[in-house]
Amino acid sequence: MRFGKGRLDTSQVQDARGFPGGPVAIGGGGLIGLIVALLLGLNALGGGGGSGNSTFPGMDQVQGDNSTLQQECKTGEDANTKQDCRVVAVVNSVQEMWSNELPKHGVQYSEAPTHLFTGAAQTGCGQATSEVGPFYCPRDGTVYIDLDFYHELQSRFGAKGGPFAQSYVLAHEYGHHVQDLLGTIDRANGDRQGAESASVRLELQADCYAGIWANHASTTPGPDGSPLIEQLTREDIDDGLNAAAAIGDDRLQQQSQGRVNPETWTHGSSAERQRWFLNGYQSGSLERCDTFSARSL
């Protein structure tokens, strides 16, 4: 995965790393707590009731200081060497792609910020710790991530990691924002567990949407019209598929409980997550991501 010389827009990322997150209301600890949070994903903090129509709706709710990002993350070339600049570049690319694609389907894209935090954060969906993993909060229209998760992805979940694996995680969360804008995000309410549940279908669709971004990534211009991502290789896509498999419900359950119980799935199996990501990547089409109409996941 190689980034080009396009200018980065750091205003799309809120950097609150090192800022106090306030008292923490979410319990759990260690590997088990993180796995439970990952399985709950979108709904872990009581999501629902999306924002859906205002630019940067979370800006008034969270605090941060973007001065470091502004100084260090000027162009896509900085994303080739610095992880936080890569986050900025991927967020810019994902949002530019959806800004171009959604109007083709009669929907205006509203930008959503990514909020970087350390340890804990106050969100529109409640107070969260890093144990929740990356998530999208529909109530404030914001993606939240503690970048230490990328280390957890490798050290605890066994993913190979790499720049594109990290990018897939962000693109998946922005998939939930797209669902929010399309009005599908609330379909998981009341049907949040089970191999065929609406929750699983919602998460697999977000994987498919991440694949759509990957399909368009190298042809999507950055904020100044210059290419941000110059190249994605087959190895990059394999890294993304490996990350998707690492956080499949079956693998997480086997790792934490020693057994697999599909009746409690919320995100789908490793194979399903890989398959739906590939559906989006190979087709580049929103229509190919209709998990709610699919007879077989």
PDB file of C-alpha atoms in Angstrom:
ATOM      1  CA  MET A   1       0.000   0.000   0.000  1.00  0.00           C
ATOM      2  CA  ARG A   2       1.652   3.188  -1.168  1.00  0.00           C
ATOM      3  CA  PHE A   3       0.409   6.724  -0.665  1.00  0.00           C
ATOM      4  CA  GLY A   4       1.045   9.519  -3.126  1.00  0.00           C
ATOM      5  CA  LYS A   5       1.800  13.211  -2.785  1.00  0.00           C
ATOM      6  CA  GLY A   6      -1.740  14.482  -2.360  1.00  0.00           C
ATOM      7  CA  ARG A   7      -2.441  16.963   0.422  1.00  0.00           C
ATOM      8  CA  LEU A   8      -3.981  15.612   3.632  1.00  0.00           C
ATOM      9  CA  ASP A   9      -6.947  17.195   5.387  1.00  0.00           C
ATOM     10  CA  THR A  10      -6.292  16.739   9.103  1.00  0.00           C
ATOM     11  CA  SER A  11      -9.568  18.457  10.033  1.00  0.00           C
ATOM     12  CA  GLN A  12     -11.345  15.145   9.426  1.00  0.00           C
ATOM     13  CA  VAL A  13      -9.540  13.570  12.397  1.00  0.00           C
ATOM     14  CA  GLN A  14      -9.900  14.681  16.027  1.00  0.00           C
ATOM     15  CA  ASP A  15      -6.730  13.948  17.986  1.00  0.00           C
ATOM     16  CA  ALA A  16      -7.558  13.575  21.681  1.00  0.00           C
ATOM     17  CA  ARG A  17      -4.723  11.196  22.523  1.00  0.00           C
ATOM     18  CA  GLY A  18      -3.383  12.021  25.949  1.00  0.00           C
ATOM     19  CA  PHE A  19      -6.527  13.930  26.922  1.00  0.00           C
ATOM     20  CA  PRO A  20      -8.438  12.593  29.940  1.00  0.00           C
ATOM     21  CA  GLY A  21     -11.459  10.571  28.893  1.00  0.00           C
ATOM     22  CA  GLY A  22     -13.430  11.063  32.085  1.00  0.00           C
ATOM     23  CA  PRO A  23     -14.879   8.374  34.318  1.00  0.00           C
ATOM     24  CA  VAL A  24     -15.409   5.031  32.656  1.00  0.00           C
ATOM     25  CA  ALA A  25     -18.747   3.260  32.666  1.00  0.00           C
ATOM     26  CA  ILE A  26     -17.835   0.183  30.634  1.00  0.00           C
ATOM     27  CA  GLY A  27     -16.515  -2.794  32.568  1.00  0.00           C
ATOM     28  CA  GLY A  28     -14.499  -5.802  31.547  1.00  0.00           C
ATOM     29  CA  GLY A  29     -10.799  -6.287  31.310  1.00  0.00           C
ATOM     30  CA  GLY A  30      -8.044  -8.006  29.422  1.00  0.00           C
ATOM     31  CA  LEU A  31      -8.612 -10.159  26.377  1.00  0.00           C
ATOM     32  CA  ILE A  32     -12.129 -11.251  27.326  1.00  0.00           C
ATOM     33  CA  GLY A  33     -13.361  -7.680  27.755  1.00  0.00           C
ATOM     34  CA  LEU A  34     -11.927  -6.663  24.410  1.00  0.00           C
ATOM     35  CA  ILE A  35     -13.419  -9.663  22.639  1.00  0.00           C
ATOM     36  CA  VAL A  36     -16.860  -9.039  24.129  1.00  0.00           C
ATOM     37  CA  ALA A  37     -16.689  -5.437  22.998  1.00  0.00           C
ATOM     38  CA  LEU A  38     -15.612  -6.427  19.503  1.00  0.00           C
ATOM     39  CA  LEU A  39     -18.487  -8.885  19.269  1.00  0.00           C
ATOM     40  CA  LEU A  40     -20.917  -6.178  20.343  1.00  0.00           C
ATOM     41  CA  GLY A  41     -19.280  -3.714  17.982  1.00  0.00           C
ATOM     42  CA  LEU A  42     -21.632  -1.018  16.774  1.00  0.00           C
ATOM     43  CA  ASN A  43     -24.157  -1.627  19.565  1.00  0.00           C
ATOM     44  CA  ALA A  44     -21.676  -1.963  22.403  1.00  0.00           C
ATOM     45  CA  LEU A  45     -22.397   1.512  23.728  1.00  0.00           C
ATOM     46  CA  GLY A  46     -26.101   1.581  23.159  1.00  0.00           C
ATOM     47  CA  GLY A  47     -26.029   2.872  19.589  1.00  0.00           C
ATOM     48  CA  GLY A  48     -29.033   3.467  17.407  1.00  0.00           C
ATOM     49  CA  GLY A  49     -30.873   6.570  16.413  1.00  0.00           C
ATOM     50  CA  GLY A  50     -28.403   7.732  13.810  1.00  0.00           C
ATOM     51  CA  SER A  51     -27.469  11.307  13.102  1.00  0.00           C
ATOM     52  CA  GLY A  52     -27.385  10.892   9.363  1.00  0.00           C
ATOM     53  CA  ASN A  53     -27.436  14.449   8.059  1.00  0.00           C
ATOM     54  CA  SER A  54     -25.001  16.971   9.579  1.00  0.00           C
ATOM     55  CA  THR A  55     -21.357  17.553   8.787  1.00  0.00           C
ATOM     56  CA  PHE A  56     -19.068  16.526  11.656  1.00  0.00           C
ATOM     57  CA  PRO A  57     -21.946  16.085  14.139  1.00  0.00           C
ATOM     58  CA  GLY A  58     -19.578  14.925  16.858  1.00  0.00           C
ATOM     59  CA  MET A  59     -17.395  18.025  16.878  1.00  0.00           C
ATOM     60  CA  ASP A  60     -19.278  19.775  19.689  1.00  0.00           C
ATOM     61  CA  GLN A  61     -19.153  16.744  21.945  1.00  0.00           C
ATOM     62  CA  VAL A  62     -15.466  15.834  22.007  1.00  0.00           C
ATOM     63  CA  GLN A  63     -12.247  17.735  22.495  1.00  0.00           C
ATOM     64  CA  GLY A  64      -8.831  17.370  20.988  1.00  0.00           C
ATOM     65  CA  ASP A  65      -5.756  19.148  19.713  1.00  0.00           C
ATOM     66  CA  ASN A  66      -4.898  18.628  16.050  1.00  0.00           C
ATOM     67  CA  SER A  67      -1.695  20.657  16.118  1.00  0.00           C
ATOM     68  CA  THR A  68       0.558  17.581  15.999  1.00  0.00           C
ATOM     69  CA  LEU A  69      -1.327  16.114  13.056  1.00  0.00           C
ATOM     70  CA  GLN A  70      -1.279  19.460  11.273  1.00  0.00           C
ATOM     71  CA  GLN A  71       2.495  19.702  11.676  1.00  0.00           C
ATOM     72  CA  GLU A  72       3.382  16.111  10.823  1.00  0.00           C
ATOM     73  CA  CYS A  73       0.764  15.075   8.268  1.00  0.00           C
ATOM     74  CA  LYS A  74       1.071  17.310   5.222  1.00  0.00           C
ATOM     75  CA  THR A  75       0.830  14.900   2.281  1.00  0.00           C
ATOM     76  CA  GLY A  76       0.236  11.258   1.528  1.00  0.00           C
ATOM     77  CA  GLU A  77       3.989  10.709   1.620  1.00  0.00           C
ATOM     78  CA  ASP A  78       3.836  11.259   5.385  1.00  0.00           C
ATOM     79  CA  ALA A  79       1.320   8.413   5.557  1.00  0.00           C
ATOM     80  CA  ASN A  80       3.958   6.056   4.183  1.00  0.00           C
ATOM     81  CA  THR A  81       6.061   6.494   7.329  1.00  0.00           C
ATOM     82  CA  LYS A  82       3.714   7.588  10.156  1.00  0.00           C
ATOM     83  CA  GLN A  83       0.755   5.603  11.444  1.00  0.00           C
ATOM     84  CA  ASP A  84      -1.353   8.562  12.548  1.00  0.00           C
ATOM     85  CA  CYS A  85      -0.812  10.256   9.176  1.00  0.00           C
ATOM     86  CA  ARG A  86      -1.941   7.032   7.521  1.00  0.00           C
ATOM     87  CA  VAL A  87      -5.158   7.247   9.523  1.00  0.00           C
ATOM     88  CA  VAL A  88      -5.702  10.767   8.177  1.00  0.00           C
ATOM     89  CA  ALA A  89      -4.989   9.636   4.616  1.00  0.00           C
ATOM     90  CA  VAL A  90      -7.349   6.655   4.813  1.00  0.00           C
ATOM     91  CA  VAL A  91     -10.129   8.727   6.387  1.00  0.00           C
ATOM     92  CA  ASN A  92      -9.694  11.326   3.623  1.00  0.00           C
ATOM     93  CA  SER A  93      -9.772   8.639   0.942  1.00  0.00           C
ATOM     94  CA  VAL A  94     -12.761   6.748   2.336  1.00  0.00           C
ATOM     95  CA  GLN A  95     -14.832   9.904   2.734  1.00  0.00           C
ATOM     96  CA  GLU A  96     -13.946  11.240  -0.691  1.00  0.00           C
ATOM     97  CA  MET A  97     -14.925   7.921  -2.245  1.00  0.00           C
ATOM     98  CA  TRP A  98     -18.319   7.853  -0.523  1.00  0.00           C
ATOM     99  CA  SER A  99     -18.851  11.527  -1.357  1.00  0.00           C
ATOM    100  CA  ASN A 100     -18.586  10.498  -5.002  1.00  0.00           C
ATOM    101  CA  GLU A 101     -20.516   7.221  -4.796  1.00  0.00           C
ATOM    102  CA  LEU A 102     -23.548   7.885  -2.611  1.00  0.00           C
ATOM    103  CA  PRO A 103     -25.047  10.682  -4.764  1.00  0.00           C
ATOM    104  CA  LYS A 104     -25.284   8.110  -7.564  1.00  0.00           C
ATOM    105  CA  HIS A 105     -27.808   6.377  -5.322  1.00  0.00           C
ATOM    106  CA  GLY A 106     -29.708   9.527  -4.432  1.00  0.00           C
ATOM    107  CA  VAL A 107     -28.062  10.097  -1.056  1.00  0.00           C
ATOM    108  CA  GLN A 108     -25.843  13.010  -0.070  1.00  0.00           C
ATOM    109  CA  TYR A 109     -22.759  12.003   1.883  1.00  0.00           C
ATOM    110  CA  SER A 110     -22.166  13.857   5.176  1.00  0.00           C
ATOM    111  CA  GLU A 111     -18.626  13.696   6.495  1.00  0.00           C
ATOM    112  CA  ALA A 112     -17.953  12.026   9.841  1.00  0.00           C
ATOM    113  CA  PRO A 113     -14.841  12.669  11.946  1.00  0.00           C
ATOM    114  CA  THR A 114     -12.558   9.979  13.297  1.00  0.00           C
ATOM    115  CA  HIS A 115     -11.729  10.537  16.963  1.00  0.00           C
ATOM    116  CA  LEU A 116      -8.353   9.264  18.198  1.00  0.00           C
ATOM    117  CA  PHE A 117      -8.192   8.617  21.929  1.00  0.00           C
ATOM    118  CA  THR A 118      -6.031   6.917  24.503  1.00  0.00           C
ATOM    119  CA  GLY A 119      -7.577   4.654  27.113  1.00  0.00           C
ATOM    120  CA  ALA A 120     -11.043   6.208  27.381  1.00  0.00           C
ATOM    121  CA  ALA A 121     -13.354   8.631  25.591  1.00  0.00           C
ATOM    122  CA  GLN A 122     -16.668  10.364  26.141  1.00  0.00           C
ATOM    123  CA  THR A 123     -18.968   9.694  23.189  1.00  0.00           C
ATOM    124  CA  GLY A 124     -22.532  10.360  22.164  1.00  0.00           C
ATOM    125  CA  CYS A 125     -23.213   6.673  22.810  1.00  0.00           C
ATOM    126  CA  GLY A 126     -21.762   6.718  26.332  1.00  0.00           C
ATOM    127  CA  GLN A 127     -18.346   6.540  27.908  1.00  0.00           C
ATOM    128  CA  ALA A 128     -15.994   4.050  26.293  1.00  0.00           C
ATOM    129  CA  THR A 129     -12.653   2.463  27.030  1.00  0.00           C
ATOM    130  CA  SER A 130     -10.159   1.155  24.526  1.00  0.00           C
ATOM    131  CA  GLU A 131     -11.473  -2.338  25.343  1.00  0.00           C
ATOM    132  CA  VAL A 132     -14.454  -1.567  23.107  1.00  0.00           C
ATOM    133  CA  GLY A 133     -12.144  -1.576  20.109  1.00  0.00           C
ATOM    134  CA  PRO A 134     -12.861   0.679  17.121  1.00  0.00           C
ATOM    135  CA  PHE A 135     -16.520   1.626  16.754  1.00  0.00           C
ATOM    136  CA  TYR A 136     -18.939   4.010  15.077  1.00  0.00           C
ATOM    137  CA  CYS A 137     -21.371   5.930  17.269  1.00  0.00           C
ATOM    138  CA  PRO A 138     -24.591   6.743  15.377  1.00  0.00           C
ATOM    139  CA  ARG A 139     -25.682   9.263  18.004  1.00  0.00           C
ATOM    140  CA  ASP A 140     -22.823  11.649  17.276  1.00  0.00           C
ATOM    141  CA  GLY A 141     -21.823  10.378  13.835  1.00  0.00           C
ATOM    142  CA  THR A 142     -18.209   9.730  14.813  1.00  0.00           C
ATOM    143  CA  VAL A 143     -15.714   6.883  14.394  1.00  0.00           C
ATOM    144  CA  TYR A 144     -13.687   6.207  17.548  1.00  0.00           C
ATOM    145  CA  ILE A 145     -10.383   4.361  17.757  1.00  0.00           C
ATOM    146  CA  ASP A 146      -7.498   3.924  20.165  1.00  0.00           C
ATOM    147  CA  LEU A 147      -4.589   3.214  17.818  1.00  0.00           C
ATOM    148  CA  ASP A 148      -3.261   0.628  20.283  1.00  0.00           C
ATOM    149  CA  PHE A 149      -5.940  -1.614  18.792  1.00  0.00           C
ATOM    150  CA  TYR A 150      -3.709  -2.147  15.780  1.00  0.00           C
ATOM    151  CA  HIS A 151      -1.153  -3.750  18.082  1.00  0.00           C
ATOM    152  CA  GLU A 152      -3.897  -5.853  19.697  1.00  0.00           C
ATOM    153  CA  LEU A 153      -4.999  -6.998  16.258  1.00  0.00           C
ATOM    154  CA  GLN A 154      -1.643  -8.691  15.807  1.00  0.00           C
ATOM    155  CA  SER A 155      -0.539  -9.603  19.324  1.00  0.00           C
ATOM    156  CA  ARG A 156      -3.850 -10.912  20.677  1.00  0.00           C
ATOM    157  CA  PHE A 157      -5.936 -11.813  17.667  1.00  0.00           C
ATOM    158  CA  GLY A 158      -3.153 -13.187  15.510  1.00  0.00           C
ATOM    159  CA  ALA A 159      -3.616 -11.032  12.424  1.00  0.00           C
ATOM    160  CA  LYS A 160      -0.577 -10.349  10.255  1.00  0.00           C
ATOM    161  CA  GLY A 161      -1.259  -6.626  10.450  1.00  0.00           C
ATOM    162  CA  GLY A 162       0.151  -4.136   7.992  1.00  0.00           C
ATOM    163  CA  PRO A 163      -1.047  -0.788   6.628  1.00  0.00           C
ATOM    164  CA  PHE A 164      -3.968  -2.182   4.669  1.00  0.00           C
ATOM    165  CA  ALA A 165      -5.200  -4.351   7.537  1.00  0.00           C
ATOM    166  CA  GLN A 166      -5.348  -1.175   9.610  1.00  0.00           C
ATOM    167  CA  SER A 167      -7.084   0.650   6.775  1.00  0.00           C
ATOM    168  CA  TYR A 168      -9.697  -2.100   6.488  1.00  0.00           C
ATOM    169  CA  VAL A 169     -10.649  -1.530  10.137  1.00  0.00           C
ATOM    170  CA  LEU A 170     -11.326   2.152   9.494  1.00  0.00           C
ATOM    171  CA  ALA A 171     -13.143   1.501   6.212  1.00  0.00           C
ATOM    172  CA  HIS A 172     -15.412  -0.989   8.012  1.00  0.00           C
ATOM    173  CA  GLU A 173     -16.377   1.610  10.622  1.00  0.00           C
ATOM    174  CA  TYR A 174     -17.114   4.144   7.893  1.00  0.00           C
ATOM    175  CA  GLY A 175     -19.295   1.449   6.367  1.00  0.00           C
ATOM    176  CA  HIS A 176     -21.494   1.877   9.440  1.00  0.00           C
ATOM    177  CA  HIS A 177     -21.636   5.607   8.807  1.00  0.00           C
ATOM    178  CA  VAL A 178     -22.826   4.909   5.273  1.00  0.00           C
ATOM    179  CA  GLN A 179     -25.486   2.596   6.701  1.00  0.00           C
ATOM    180  CA  ASP A 180     -26.507   5.438   8.981  1.00  0.00           C
ATOM    181  CA  LEU A 181     -26.929   7.756   6.007  1.00  0.00           C
ATOM    182  CA  LEU A 182     -28.826   5.117   4.035  1.00  0.00           C
ATOM    183  CA  GLY A 183     -31.179   4.438   6.948  1.00  0.00           C
ATOM    184  CA  THR A 184     -30.256   0.781   7.399  1.00  0.00           C
ATOM    185  CA  ILE A 185     -28.343   1.047  10.665  1.00  0.00           C
ATOM    186  CA  ASP A 186     -31.395   0.577  12.895  1.00  0.00           C
ATOM    187  CA  ARG A 187     -32.336  -2.726  11.285  1.00  0.00           C
ATOM    188  CA  ALA A 188     -30.243  -4.538  13.894  1.00  0.00           C
ATOM    189  CA  ASN A 189     -32.379  -3.231  16.777  1.00  0.00           C
ATOM    190  CA  GLY A 190     -34.138  -6.138  18.452  1.00  0.00           C
ATOM    191  CA  ASP A 191     -32.240  -8.721  16.382  1.00  0.00           C
ATOM    192  CA  ARG A 192     -28.716  -8.512  17.681  1.00  0.00           C
ATOM    193  CA  GLN A 193     -27.537 -12.104  18.008  1.00  0.00           C
ATOM    194  CA  GLY A 194     -27.455 -15.216  15.879  1.00  0.00           C
ATOM    195  CA  ALA A 195     -25.764 -16.392  12.698  1.00  0.00           C
ATOM    196  CA  GLU A 196     -28.617 -15.060  10.543  1.00  0.00           C
ATOM    197  CA  SER A 197     -29.426 -12.025  12.695  1.00  0.00           C
ATOM    198  CA  ALA A 198     -29.801  -8.470  11.449  1.00  0.00           C
ATOM    199  CA  SER A 199     -26.724  -7.544  13.496  1.00  0.00           C
ATOM    200  CA  VAL A 200     -24.578 -10.040  11.580  1.00  0.00           C
ATOM    201  CA  ARG A 201     -26.030  -8.841   8.273  1.00  0.00           C
ATOM    202  CA  LEU A 202     -25.261  -5.236   9.226  1.00  0.00           C
ATOM    203  CA  GLU A 203     -21.652  -6.056  10.100  1.00  0.00           C
ATOM    204  CA  LEU A 204     -21.068  -8.136   6.975  1.00  0.00           C
ATOM    205  CA  GLN A 205     -22.480  -5.291   4.904  1.00  0.00           C
ATOM    206  CA  ALA A 206     -19.971  -2.927   6.529  1.00  0.00           C
ATOM    207  CA  ASP A 207     -17.228  -5.378   5.504  1.00  0.00           C
ATOM    208  CA  CYS A 208     -18.599  -5.296   1.960  1.00  0.00           C
ATOM    209  CA  TYR A 209     -18.598  -1.498   2.009  1.00  0.00           C
ATOM    210  CA  ALA A 210     -14.953  -1.597   3.117  1.00  0.00           C
ATOM    211  CA  GLY A 211     -14.311  -3.732   0.043  1.00  0.00           C
ATOM    212  CA  ILE A 212     -16.009  -1.149  -2.173  1.00  0.00           C
ATOM    213  CA  TRP A 213     -13.588   1.472  -0.882  1.00  0.00           C
ATOM    214  CA  ALA A 214     -10.647  -0.845  -1.573  1.00  0.00           C
ATOM    215  CA  ASN A 215     -11.910  -1.267  -5.134  1.00  0.00           C
ATOM    216  CA  HIS A 216     -11.937   2.507  -5.708  1.00  0.00           C
ATOM    217  CA  ALA A 217      -9.020   3.484  -3.436  1.00  0.00           C
ATOM    218  CA  SER A 218      -6.325   3.936  -6.068  1.00  0.00           C
ATOM    219  CA  THR A 219      -8.620   5.987  -8.335  1.00  0.00           C
ATOM    220  CA  THR A 220     -10.084   8.233  -5.641  1.00  0.00           C
ATOM    221  CA  PRO A 221      -8.473  11.691  -5.464  1.00  0.00           C
ATOM    222  CA  GLY A 222      -7.580  13.366  -2.206  1.00  0.00           C
ATOM    223  CA  PRO A 223      -8.858  16.718  -0.898  1.00  0.00           C
ATOM    224  CA  ASP A 224      -6.762  18.649  -3.431  1.00  0.00           C
ATOM    225  CA  GLY A 225      -7.603  16.416  -6.376  1.00  0.00           C
ATOM    226  CA  SER A 226      -4.268  14.584  -6.343  1.00  0.00           C
ATOM    227  CA  PRO A 227      -4.164  10.802  -5.807  1.00  0.00           C
ATOM    228  CA  LEU A 228      -3.796   9.797  -2.169  1.00  0.00           C
ATOM    229  CA  ILE A 229      -3.349   6.063  -2.627  1.00  0.00           C
ATOM    230  CA  GLU A 230      -1.189   5.151  -5.580  1.00  0.00           C
ATOM    231  CA  GLN A 231      -1.232   1.392  -5.315  1.00  0.00           C
ATOM    232  CA  LEU A 232      -2.887  -1.544  -3.583  1.00  0.00           C
ATOM    233  CA  THR A 233      -1.252  -4.917  -4.129  1.00  0.00           C
ATOM    234  CA  ARG A 234      -2.631  -8.440  -3.824  1.00  0.00           C
ATOM    235  CA  GLU A 235      -0.572  -8.732  -0.648  1.00  0.00           C
ATOM    236  CA  ASP A 236      -2.410  -5.707   0.775  1.00  0.00           C
ATOM    237  CA  ILE A 237      -5.787  -7.292   0.055  1.00  0.00           C
ATOM    238  CA  ASP A 238      -4.600 -10.539   1.620  1.00  0.00           C
ATOM    239  CA  ASP A 239      -3.640  -8.607   4.758  1.00  0.00           C
ATOM    240  CA  GLY A 240      -7.144  -7.160   4.881  1.00  0.00           C
ATOM    241  CA  LEU A 241      -8.705 -10.601   4.464  1.00  0.00           C
ATOM    242  CA  ASN A 242      -6.446 -11.933   7.195  1.00  0.00           C
ATOM    243  CA  ALA A 243      -7.584  -9.176   9.557  1.00  0.00           C
ATOM    244  CA  ALA A 244     -11.244  -9.876   8.731  1.00  0.00           C
ATOM    245  CA  ALA A 245     -10.736 -13.543   9.552  1.00  0.00           C
ATOM    246  CA  ALA A 246      -8.921 -12.744  12.795  1.00  0.00           C
ATOM    247  CA  ILE A 247     -12.001 -10.994  14.211  1.00  0.00           C
ATOM    248  CA  GLY A 248     -14.662 -13.404  12.986  1.00  0.00           C
ATOM    249  CA  ASP A 249     -17.088 -14.480  15.690  1.00  0.00           C
ATOM    250  CA  ASP A 250     -16.167 -18.150  15.432  1.00  0.00           C
ATOM    251  CA  ARG A 251     -12.462 -17.504  15.837  1.00  0.00           C
ATOM    252  CA  LEU A 252     -12.934 -15.050  18.712  1.00  0.00           C
ATOM    253  CA  GLN A 253     -15.239 -17.468  20.525  1.00  0.00           C
ATOM    254  CA  GLN A 254     -12.866 -20.378  20.037  1.00  0.00           C
ATOM    255  CA  GLN A 255     -10.014 -18.259  21.340  1.00  0.00           C
ATOM    256  CA  SER A 256     -11.824 -16.931  24.404  1.00  0.00           C
ATOM    257  CA  GLN A 257     -14.222 -19.774  25.285  1.00  0.00           C
ATOM    258  CA  GLY A 258     -12.817 -22.867  23.624  1.00  0.00           C
ATOM    259  CA  ARG A 259     -16.060 -23.447  21.714  1.00  0.00           C
ATOM    260  CA  VAL A 260     -18.195 -21.836  19.013  1.00  0.00           C
ATOM    261  CA  ASN A 261     -21.836 -20.838  19.535  1.00  0.00           C
ATOM    262  CA  PRO A 262     -23.421 -19.363  16.381  1.00  0.00           C
ATOM    263  CA  GLU A 263     -26.551 -18.415  18.343  1.00  0.00           C
ATOM    264  CA  THR A 264     -24.587 -15.581  19.977  1.00  0.00           C
ATOM    265  CA  TRP A 265     -22.834 -14.273  16.854  1.00  0.00           C
ATOM    266  CA  THR A 266     -23.039 -10.547  16.165  1.00  0.00           C
ATOM    267  CA  HIS A 267     -20.501 -10.003  13.353  1.00  0.00           C
ATOM    268  CA  GLY A 268     -20.351 -13.226  11.344  1.00  0.00           C
ATOM    269  CA  SER A 269     -17.794 -15.966  10.911  1.00  0.00           C
ATOM    270  CA  SER A 270     -14.260 -15.474   9.626  1.00  0.00           C
ATOM    271  CA  ALA A 271     -15.194 -16.972   6.257  1.00  0.00           C
ATOM    272  CA  GLU A 272     -18.293 -14.782   5.951  1.00  0.00           C
ATOM    273  CA  ARG A 273     -16.374 -11.612   6.765  1.00  0.00           C
ATOM    274  CA  GLN A 274     -13.788 -12.453   4.133  1.00  0.00           C
ATOM    275  CA  ARG A 275     -16.438 -13.354   1.553  1.00  0.00           C
ATOM    276  CA  TRP A 276     -18.395 -10.129   1.926  1.00  0.00           C
ATOM    277  CA  PHE A 277     -15.271  -7.981   1.877  1.00  0.00           C
ATOM    278  CA  LEU A 278     -14.348  -9.683  -1.394  1.00  0.00           C
ATOM    279  CA  ASN A 279     -17.868  -9.119  -2.758  1.00  0.00           C
ATOM    280  CA  GLY A 280     -17.378  -5.391  -2.334  1.00  0.00           C
ATOM    281  CA  TYR A 281     -13.781  -5.385  -3.518  1.00  0.00           C
ATOM    282  CA  GLN A 282     -14.364  -7.395  -6.673  1.00  0.00           C
ATOM    283  CA  SER A 283     -17.581  -5.633  -7.706  1.00  0.00           C
ATOM    284  CA  GLY A 284     -17.140  -2.093  -6.394  1.00  0.00           C
ATOM    285  CA  SER A 285     -20.928  -2.042  -6.307  1.00  0.00           C
ATOM    286  CA  LEU A 286     -23.347  -1.055  -3.552  1.00  0.00           C
ATOM    287  CA  GLU A 287     -25.924  -3.464  -4.973  1.00  0.00           C
ATOM    288  CA  ARG A 288     -23.608  -6.423  -4.391  1.00  0.00           C
ATOM    289  CA  CYS A 289     -23.582  -5.640  -0.665  1.00  0.00           C
ATOM    290  CA  ASP A 290     -27.248  -6.344   0.065  1.00  0.00           C
ATOM    291  CA  THR A 291     -26.710  -8.767   2.944  1.00  0.00           C
ATOM    292  CA  PHE A 292     -30.293  -8.312   4.123  1.00  0.00           C
ATOM    293  CA  SER A 293     -31.674  -9.954   0.979  1.00  0.00           C
ATOM    294  CA  ALA A 294     -29.034 -12.683   0.823  1.00  0.00           C
ATOM    295  CA  ARG A 295     -30.361 -16.177   1.490  1.00  0.00           C
ATOM    296  CA  SER A 296     -26.932 -17.422   2.450  1.00  0.00           C
ATOM    297  CA  LEU A 297     -24.310 -15.376   4.253  1.00  0.00           C
TER     298      LEU A 297
END
